[in-house]
Short mmCIF file of C-alpha atoms in Angstrom, two decimals:
data_model
loop_
_atom_site.label_atom_id
_atom_site.label_comp_id
_atom_site.label_asym_id
_atom_site.label_seq_id
_atom_site.Cartn_x
_atom_site.Cartn_y
_atom_site.Cartn_z
CA UNK A 1 -92.77 16.05 -29.98
CA UNK A 2 -94.82 15.32 -26.86
CA UNK A 3 -93.56 16.21 -23.37
CA UNK A 4 -95.58 14.56 -20.64
CA UNK A 5 -96.09 16.19 -17.26
CA UNK A 6 -94.26 14.69 -14.29
CA UNK A 7 -95.70 11.52 -12.90
CA UNK A 8 -97.60 12.26 -9.75
CA UNK A 9 -100.61 10.51 -8.26
CA UNK A 10 -102.09 13.96 -7.60
CA UNK A 11 -101.82 14.94 -11.26
CA UNK A 12 -105.26 14.80 -12.90
CA UNK A 13 -105.95 12.67 -15.90
CA UNK A 14 -104.59 14.09 -19.16
CA UNK A 15 -108.09 14.30 -20.62
CA UNK A 16 -109.55 16.12 -17.61
CA UNK A 17 -110.49 19.80 -17.45
CA UNK A 18 -107.57 20.64 -15.15
CA UNK A 19 -105.12 19.27 -17.69
CA UNK A 20 -106.81 21.25 -20.43
CA UNK A 21 -106.44 24.37 -18.35
CA UNK A 22 -102.73 23.80 -17.61
CA UNK A 23 -101.51 22.57 -20.95
CA UNK A 24 -102.20 24.14 -24.30
CA UNK A 25 -101.65 22.52 -27.67
CA UNK A 26 -98.87 23.73 -29.93
CA UNK A 27 -99.02 24.05 -33.70
CA UNK A 28 -98.08 20.39 -34.20
CA UNK A 29 -100.74 19.05 -31.88
CA UNK A 30 -98.36 18.37 -28.95
CA UNK A 31 -98.80 19.92 -25.51
CA UNK A 32 -95.75 21.99 -24.51
CA UNK A 33 -94.38 21.77 -21.02
CA UNK A 34 -95.93 24.06 -18.44
CA UNK A 35 -94.12 27.26 -17.58
CA UNK A 36 -93.78 26.17 -13.98
CA UNK A 37 -92.08 22.85 -14.84
CA UNK A 38 -88.43 22.06 -15.46
CA UNK A 39 -86.34 24.07 -17.86
CA UNK A 40 -86.10 21.19 -20.31
CA UNK A 41 -88.73 22.78 -22.51
CA UNK A 42 -86.69 25.98 -22.79
CA UNK A 43 -83.41 24.00 -23.26
CA UNK A 44 -84.95 22.21 -26.23
CA UNK A 45 -85.66 25.40 -28.09
CA UNK A 46 -89.24 25.99 -27.00
CA UNK A 47 -90.23 29.15 -28.90
CA UNK A 48 -93.20 29.95 -26.69
CA UNK A 49 -92.58 33.24 -24.93
CA UNK A 50 -93.94 34.01 -21.53
CA UNK A 51 -96.43 36.91 -21.79
CA UNK A 52 -95.59 40.16 -20.08
CA UNK A 53 -97.42 40.90 -16.84
CA UNK A 54 -100.83 42.45 -17.46
CA UNK A 55 -101.06 41.28 -21.08
CA UNK A 56 -103.34 38.62 -22.50
CA UNK A 57 -101.81 35.32 -23.48
CA UNK A 58 -102.26 33.88 -26.96
CA UNK A 59 -105.05 31.37 -26.16
CA UNK A 60 -107.02 34.13 -24.42
CA UNK A 61 -106.34 36.81 -27.04
CA UNK A 62 -107.41 34.69 -30.01
CA UNK A 63 -111.10 34.41 -29.00
CA UNK A 64 -111.20 38.17 -28.44
CA UNK A 65 -109.81 38.80 -31.90
CA UNK A 66 -112.28 36.33 -33.35
CA UNK A 67 -115.14 38.21 -31.68
CA UNK A 68 -114.00 41.50 -33.22
CA UNK A 69 -113.66 39.90 -36.63
CA UNK A 70 -117.16 38.43 -36.35
CA UNK A 71 -118.58 41.81 -35.38
CA UNK A 72 -116.83 43.51 -38.27
CA UNK A 73 -118.16 40.89 -40.68
CA UNK A 74 -121.68 41.28 -39.29
CA UNK A 75 -121.54 45.05 -39.63
CA UNK A 76 -120.21 44.81 -43.18
CA UNK A 77 -123.05 42.47 -44.10
CA UNK A 78 -125.53 45.27 -43.38
CA UNK A 79 -124.22 47.61 -46.06
CA UNK A 80 -125.80 46.05 -49.22
CA UNK A 81 -129.29 46.00 -47.68
CA UNK A 82 -129.00 49.47 -46.19
CA UNK A 83 -127.74 50.87 -49.49
CA UNK A 84 -130.73 49.34 -51.28
CA UNK A 85 -133.00 50.78 -48.61
CA UNK A 86 -131.55 54.26 -49.11
CA UNK A 87 -132.27 54.09 -52.84
CA UNK A 88 -135.83 52.92 -52.21
CA UNK A 89 -136.46 55.68 -49.66
CA UNK A 90 -135.19 58.35 -52.07
CA UNK A 91 -137.55 57.05 -54.75
CA UNK A 92 -140.43 56.94 -52.24
CA UNK A 93 -139.90 60.57 -51.29
CA UNK A 94 -140.04 61.60 -54.94
CA UNK A 95 -143.25 59.66 -55.54
CA UNK A 96 -144.92 61.00 -52.40
CA UNK A 97 -144.20 64.57 -53.46
CA UNK A 98 -145.78 63.90 -56.83
CA UNK A 99 -148.86 62.22 -55.29
CA UNK A 100 -150.41 64.24 -52.43
CA UNK A 101 -151.75 62.00 -49.68
CA UNK A 102 -149.33 59.16 -50.43
CA UNK A 103 -146.93 58.94 -47.51
CA UNK A 104 -143.34 57.86 -48.20
CA UNK A 105 -143.83 54.88 -45.87
CA UNK A 106 -146.73 53.50 -47.89
CA UNK A 107 -144.88 54.01 -51.18
CA UNK A 108 -141.77 52.34 -49.73
CA UNK A 109 -143.63 49.23 -48.63
CA UNK A 110 -145.10 48.96 -52.13
CA UNK A 111 -141.58 49.10 -53.57
CA UNK A 112 -140.46 46.39 -51.17
CA UNK A 113 -143.36 44.09 -52.07
CA UNK A 114 -142.75 44.60 -55.80
CA UNK A 115 -139.01 43.98 -55.53
CA UNK A 116 -139.21 40.72 -53.60
CA UNK A 117 -142.11 39.26 -55.62
CA UNK A 118 -140.48 40.08 -58.97
CA UNK A 119 -137.38 38.15 -57.95
CA UNK A 120 -135.05 41.11 -57.72
CA UNK A 121 -133.91 40.50 -54.15
CA UNK A 122 -130.62 38.73 -53.41
CA UNK A 123 -129.70 37.02 -50.17
CA UNK A 124 -126.89 39.53 -49.55
CA UNK A 125 -129.51 42.25 -49.00
CA UNK A 126 -131.31 40.40 -46.18
CA UNK A 127 -129.19 41.42 -43.14
CA UNK A 128 -129.49 45.14 -43.90
CA UNK A 129 -133.20 44.87 -44.68
CA UNK A 130 -133.87 43.07 -41.40
CA UNK A 131 -131.92 45.74 -39.55
CA UNK A 132 -134.08 48.45 -41.15
CA UNK A 133 -137.30 46.56 -40.43
CA UNK A 134 -136.56 46.30 -36.71
CA UNK A 135 -133.93 48.70 -35.37
CA UNK A 136 -134.73 51.62 -37.66
CA UNK A 137 -138.45 51.08 -37.08
CA UNK A 138 -138.09 51.45 -33.32
CA UNK A 139 -136.14 54.68 -33.72
CA UNK A 140 -138.83 56.03 -36.05
CA UNK A 141 -141.59 55.29 -33.54
CA UNK A 142 -139.61 57.04 -30.80
CA UNK A 143 -139.11 60.14 -32.96
CA UNK A 144 -142.81 60.14 -33.86
CA UNK A 145 -143.50 61.31 -30.33
CA UNK A 146 -141.41 64.42 -30.98
CA UNK A 147 -144.20 65.75 -33.20
CA UNK A 148 -146.76 65.78 -30.39
CA UNK A 149 -147.15 68.67 -27.97
CA UNK A 150 -149.69 67.84 -25.27
CA UNK A 151 -150.69 71.48 -24.65
CA UNK A 152 -151.87 71.68 -28.27
CA UNK A 153 -153.83 68.45 -27.88
CA UNK A 154 -155.43 69.54 -24.61
CA UNK A 155 -156.40 72.86 -26.21
CA UNK A 156 -158.95 70.93 -28.31
CA UNK A 157 -161.18 70.75 -25.25
CA UNK A 158 -162.54 67.83 -23.29
CA UNK A 159 -165.47 67.25 -25.63
CA UNK A 160 -163.24 66.76 -28.66
CA UNK A 161 -160.94 64.52 -26.63
CA UNK A 162 -163.91 62.35 -25.66
CA UNK A 163 -164.84 62.01 -29.34
CA UNK A 164 -161.27 61.02 -30.21
CA UNK A 165 -161.07 58.50 -27.38
CA UNK A 166 -164.45 56.96 -28.21
CA UNK A 167 -163.72 56.70 -31.93
CA UNK A 168 -160.23 55.25 -31.46
CA UNK A 169 -160.96 52.89 -28.57
CA UNK A 170 -164.35 51.83 -29.89
CA UNK A 171 -163.01 51.07 -33.37
CA UNK A 172 -160.11 49.06 -31.98
CA UNK A 173 -162.36 46.85 -29.84
CA UNK A 174 -165.13 46.44 -32.43
CA UNK A 175 -162.64 45.56 -35.16
CA UNK A 176 -161.11 42.88 -32.96
CA UNK A 177 -164.58 41.47 -32.30
CA UNK A 178 -165.54 41.56 -35.96
CA UNK A 179 -162.26 39.91 -36.96
CA UNK A 180 -162.99 36.94 -34.72
CA UNK A 181 -166.50 36.61 -36.14
CA UNK A 182 -165.24 36.81 -39.73
CA UNK A 183 -162.51 34.22 -39.20
CA UNK A 184 -159.59 36.60 -39.78
CA UNK A 185 -156.25 35.59 -38.28
CA UNK A 186 -156.14 37.15 -34.77
CA UNK A 187 -152.70 38.69 -35.36
CA UNK A 188 -153.81 40.18 -38.66
CA UNK A 189 -157.04 41.57 -37.23
CA UNK A 190 -154.99 43.12 -34.42
CA UNK A 191 -152.81 44.96 -36.95
CA UNK A 192 -155.86 46.09 -38.95
CA UNK A 193 -157.59 47.32 -35.81
CA UNK A 194 -154.51 49.29 -34.77
CA UNK A 195 -153.84 50.78 -38.20
CA UNK A 196 -157.42 51.93 -38.78
CA UNK A 197 -158.09 53.20 -35.28
CA UNK A 198 -154.78 54.97 -34.53
CA UNK A 199 -152.45 56.24 -37.23
CA UNK A 200 -152.13 53.96 -40.21
CA UNK A 201 -148.77 52.54 -41.27
CA UNK A 202 -146.82 53.69 -38.21
CA UNK A 203 -149.35 52.04 -35.89
CA UNK A 204 -149.29 48.80 -37.88
CA UNK A 205 -145.51 48.69 -37.71
CA UNK A 206 -145.46 49.44 -33.98
CA UNK A 207 -148.01 46.74 -33.14
CA UNK A 208 -146.14 44.27 -35.35
CA UNK A 209 -143.22 44.55 -32.91
CA UNK A 210 -145.23 42.96 -30.09
CA UNK A 211 -147.97 40.98 -31.88
CA UNK A 212 -145.88 38.09 -33.21
CA UNK A 213 -147.37 38.68 -36.66
CA UNK A 214 -145.61 37.92 -39.93
CA UNK A 215 -144.79 40.12 -42.91
CA UNK A 216 -147.90 39.03 -44.80
CA UNK A 217 -150.05 40.24 -41.90
CA UNK A 218 -148.27 43.58 -42.05
CA UNK A 219 -148.79 43.88 -45.81
CA UNK A 220 -152.47 43.03 -45.48
CA UNK A 221 -153.01 45.68 -42.81
CA UNK A 222 -151.07 48.26 -44.81
CA UNK A 223 -153.16 47.49 -47.88
CA UNK A 224 -156.27 48.20 -45.86
CA UNK A 225 -154.83 51.49 -44.60
CA UNK A 226 -153.90 52.63 -48.10
CA UNK A 227 -157.12 51.52 -49.80
CA UNK A 228 -159.69 52.80 -47.34
CA UNK A 229 -157.67 55.80 -46.18
CA UNK A 230 -157.43 56.95 -49.78
CA UNK A 231 -161.17 56.45 -50.23
CA UNK A 232 -161.84 58.44 -47.05
CA UNK A 233 -159.91 61.39 -48.53
CA UNK A 234 -162.69 61.67 -51.10
CA UNK A 235 -165.71 60.50 -49.10
CA UNK A 236 -165.27 62.57 -45.92
CA UNK A 237 -165.18 66.03 -47.56
CA UNK A 238 -168.07 65.06 -49.87
CA UNK A 239 -170.26 63.89 -47.00
CA UNK A 240 -169.30 66.92 -44.93
CA UNK A 241 -170.65 69.15 -47.69
CA UNK A 242 -173.90 67.17 -47.91
CA UNK A 243 -174.35 67.27 -44.14
CA UNK A 244 -173.54 70.97 -43.90
CA UNK A 245 -170.63 70.59 -41.48
CA UNK A 246 -168.68 73.69 -40.51
CA UNK A 247 -164.93 73.91 -41.28
CA UNK A 248 -164.19 73.21 -37.61
CA UNK A 249 -166.39 70.10 -37.68
CA UNK A 250 -164.81 68.93 -40.93
CA UNK A 251 -161.36 69.28 -39.40
CA UNK A 252 -162.41 67.36 -36.30
CA UNK A 253 -164.08 64.59 -38.31
CA UNK A 254 -161.14 64.28 -40.73
CA UNK A 255 -158.58 64.00 -37.95
CA UNK A 256 -160.69 61.52 -36.01
CA UNK A 257 -161.52 59.18 -38.90
CA UNK A 258 -158.91 59.24 -41.70
CA UNK A 259 -156.08 56.74 -41.27
CA UNK A 260 -152.74 58.27 -42.32
CA UNK A 261 -151.32 61.59 -41.13
CA UNK A 262 -150.41 62.37 -44.75
CA UNK A 263 -153.98 61.64 -45.85
CA UNK A 264 -155.36 63.92 -43.13
CA UNK A 265 -152.97 66.68 -44.18
CA UNK A 266 -154.05 66.30 -47.83
CA UNK A 267 -157.74 66.67 -46.94
CA UNK A 268 -157.02 69.64 -44.70
CA UNK A 269 -154.87 71.37 -47.28
CA UNK A 270 -157.61 71.03 -49.90
CA UNK A 271 -160.28 72.38 -47.53
CA UNK A 272 -158.32 75.36 -46.19
CA UNK A 273 -155.82 76.41 -43.54
CA UNK A 274 -158.38 76.36 -40.70
CA UNK A 275 -159.41 72.79 -41.46
CA UNK A 276 -155.78 71.71 -41.86
CA UNK A 277 -154.70 73.00 -38.44
CA UNK A 278 -157.53 71.39 -36.47
CA UNK A 279 -157.42 68.13 -38.46
CA UNK A 280 -153.69 67.60 -37.88
CA UNK A 281 -153.92 68.31 -34.15
CA UNK A 282 -156.83 65.89 -33.78
CA UNK A 283 -154.89 63.28 -35.73
CA UNK A 284 -151.86 63.70 -33.47
CA UNK A 285 -154.16 63.25 -30.47
CA UNK A 286 -154.98 59.82 -31.90
CA UNK A 287 -151.26 59.14 -32.30
CA UNK A 288 -150.81 59.73 -28.55
CA UNK A 289 -153.07 56.71 -27.95
CA UNK A 290 -150.60 54.48 -29.81
CA UNK A 291 -148.46 54.05 -26.69
CA UNK A 292 -151.17 52.84 -24.27
CA UNK A 293 -152.78 50.61 -26.90
CA UNK A 294 -149.50 48.88 -27.77
CA UNK A 295 -148.48 48.63 -24.10
CA UNK A 296 -151.81 47.14 -22.99
CA UNK A 297 -151.81 44.71 -25.91
CA UNK A 298 -148.28 43.64 -25.01
CA UNK A 299 -149.37 42.96 -21.43
CA UNK A 300 -152.36 40.92 -22.64
CA UNK A 301 -150.26 38.89 -25.09
CA UNK A 302 -147.65 38.34 -22.40
CA UNK A 303 -150.27 36.87 -20.09
CA UNK A 304 -151.74 34.61 -22.76
CA UNK A 305 -148.27 33.39 -23.76
CA UNK A 306 -147.50 32.56 -20.14
CA UNK A 307 -150.76 30.64 -19.87
CA UNK A 308 -149.98 28.62 -23.01
CA UNK A 309 -146.48 27.88 -21.77
CA UNK A 310 -147.88 26.70 -18.44
CA UNK A 311 -150.34 24.40 -20.18
CA UNK A 312 -147.55 22.99 -22.34
CA UNK A 313 -145.30 22.20 -19.37
CA UNK A 314 -148.11 20.92 -17.20
CA UNK A 315 -149.27 18.14 -19.48
CA UNK A 316 -146.22 16.01 -18.85
CA UNK A 317 -145.45 15.19 -22.47
CA UNK A 318 -142.01 16.26 -23.48
CA UNK A 319 -142.84 16.08 -27.16
CA UNK A 320 -145.00 19.21 -27.39
CA UNK A 321 -143.54 21.27 -24.60
CA UNK A 322 -140.76 22.93 -26.57
CA UNK A 323 -143.06 23.82 -29.41
CA UNK A 324 -145.60 25.43 -27.10
CA UNK A 325 -142.94 27.32 -25.23
CA UNK A 326 -141.46 28.62 -28.43
CA UNK A 327 -144.81 29.55 -29.91
CA UNK A 328 -145.80 31.20 -26.65
CA UNK A 329 -142.77 33.44 -26.36
CA UNK A 330 -143.71 36.32 -24.08
CA UNK A 331 -143.36 39.86 -25.46
CA UNK A 332 -141.84 42.52 -23.20
CA UNK A 333 -144.13 43.96 -20.55
CA UNK A 334 -143.77 47.46 -22.02
CA UNK A 335 -141.62 47.68 -25.17
CA UNK A 336 -138.68 50.05 -24.85
CA UNK A 337 -139.66 51.94 -27.98
CA UNK A 338 -143.04 52.74 -26.38
CA UNK A 339 -141.26 54.21 -23.37
CA UNK A 340 -139.04 56.15 -25.76
CA UNK A 341 -142.13 57.42 -27.57
CA UNK A 342 -143.61 58.69 -24.30
CA UNK A 343 -140.29 60.28 -23.37
CA UNK A 344 -140.10 62.25 -26.61
CA UNK A 345 -143.72 63.37 -26.19
CA UNK A 346 -142.78 64.70 -22.74
CA UNK A 347 -139.67 66.44 -24.08
CA UNK A 348 -141.64 68.16 -26.83
CA UNK A 349 -144.50 69.07 -24.49
CA UNK A 350 -142.11 70.70 -22.00
CA UNK A 351 -140.73 72.93 -24.72
CA UNK A 352 -137.23 71.47 -24.55
CA UNK A 353 -136.94 71.00 -28.33
CA UNK A 354 -135.60 73.98 -30.32
CA UNK A 355 -137.89 75.26 -33.06
CA UNK A 356 -135.44 74.34 -35.82
CA UNK A 357 -135.30 70.72 -34.67
CA UNK A 358 -139.08 70.57 -34.31
CA UNK A 359 -139.46 71.55 -37.96
CA UNK A 360 -136.94 68.92 -39.06
CA UNK A 361 -138.18 65.97 -36.99
CA UNK A 362 -141.26 65.16 -39.15
CA UNK A 363 -139.08 64.81 -42.25
CA UNK A 364 -136.54 62.62 -40.45
CA UNK A 365 -139.31 60.45 -39.02
CA UNK A 366 -140.90 60.03 -42.45
CA UNK A 367 -137.55 58.89 -43.89
CA UNK A 368 -136.95 56.38 -41.10
CA UNK A 369 -140.50 54.99 -41.37
CA UNK A 370 -140.09 54.63 -45.12
CA UNK A 371 -136.83 52.71 -44.58
CA UNK A 372 -138.41 50.41 -42.00
CA UNK A 373 -141.50 49.66 -44.06
CA UNK A 374 -139.44 49.01 -47.17
CA UNK A 375 -137.62 46.36 -45.14
CA UNK A 376 -140.94 44.89 -44.00
CA UNK A 377 -142.29 44.95 -47.55
CA UNK A 378 -139.44 42.79 -48.84
CA UNK A 379 -140.70 39.94 -46.69
CA UNK A 380 -144.21 39.86 -48.16
CA UNK A 381 -145.56 36.96 -50.21
CA UNK A 382 -147.93 38.65 -52.65
CA UNK A 383 -149.76 35.44 -53.59
CA UNK A 384 -150.59 34.82 -49.96
CA UNK A 385 -151.72 38.42 -49.56
CA UNK A 386 -154.13 38.29 -52.50
CA UNK A 387 -155.95 35.38 -50.89
CA UNK A 388 -156.90 37.52 -47.90
CA UNK A 389 -160.34 38.75 -49.04
CA UNK A 390 -161.77 38.70 -45.53
CA UNK A 391 -159.04 41.08 -44.37
CA UNK A 392 -160.20 43.65 -46.92
CA UNK A 393 -163.78 43.25 -45.74
CA UNK A 394 -162.67 43.69 -42.14
CA UNK A 395 -160.75 46.84 -43.08
CA UNK A 396 -163.80 48.29 -44.80
CA UNK A 397 -165.98 47.54 -41.80
CA UNK A 398 -163.43 49.10 -39.44
CA UNK A 399 -163.23 52.24 -41.58
CA UNK A 400 -167.02 52.53 -41.53
CA UNK A 401 -167.08 52.08 -37.76
CA UNK A 402 -164.57 54.85 -37.03
CA UNK A 403 -166.29 57.13 -39.55
CA UNK A 404 -169.72 56.67 -37.96
CA UNK A 405 -168.56 56.95 -34.33
CA UNK A 406 -166.52 60.08 -35.00
CA UNK A 407 -169.28 61.69 -37.08
CA UNK A 408 -171.84 61.14 -34.31
CA UNK A 409 -169.43 62.71 -31.86
CA UNK A 410 -168.67 65.68 -34.10
CA UNK A 411 -172.37 66.43 -34.60
CA UNK A 412 -173.01 66.05 -30.87
CA UNK A 413 -170.18 68.40 -29.98
CA UNK A 414 -171.35 70.93 -32.54
#
């Protein structure tokens, strides 16, 4: 039954927004009479009750309930992917313990690539895997800073710090230059440069957050880190013996040139406790440079994206503007996870972290990185990856560059 509002020239049209605000639609599609009108609606058995003061009415409460239901459904959709990630991380930890020098993160990304390319990945896993690849990754990068105590890094001396800075910065810039000359995708060469020059898989994942790269770029860079980092575990100690380097020099060269923290630790453990201590500290000094490198790259990409967007809007053709604006999406000026990384470095350096937590943080970080990189690995197209021969050449060249620069510095320091 339809009850029309009183006829009044001031009454807005029934299809207008004011009418929609005043009159709701009942279950039969008819608008009930307003509460401020005559009592005819109530006399005819209108079952609509007036809400109590301070409570939400039905039309307002329903959207709120719908929001909560949507959030609950979204949260529940994460569970299958996160459960799969937990299983993969557990397997990665077991494999890494059996194979010294193989970090759980690298093993996890291999599991992810194998799973998705063998057709064992269902669509129900995707939400949880994407959550691990982004949210968990950022948390892992933040906790990575908890392993770094600046007093220990500064104790290396200014000469060693100069060697570390020259090797890391020089390799990053030269690799970018070589990538352009070799025709490697700029985003991919950026990930390779970061992974080789800074700290392997963690650096690749961190730069991926701001570079606009895809999962195949990540897999290519990680392949380079694994391949040449593993080769460096054998080559660096052998060359150190031929060159007659002291244990201190071997530790400095290992930390300044080998890619993964786990690979550095494996070389140091094989060479002795003295080499292990200096190599790990030097490696963590390289990790400190992750924050400024990612932040400066983000600023540069932000500027280039703004320039492309300006060119797209300034040409006056509406057809290509949206595409350019979308492709030129500007990354954040300084990613929040980079600020978090710096904050945790400061907390650790000020001695505010209890010793028990400091011993536990590396294990927690390794687990989180393994989870994140497993999620990234599930997005890799292996056929596309195998066609990237120039990326492997670029990774080999970058590894040679950081090895030569750091060796020259180590010999010069003495």
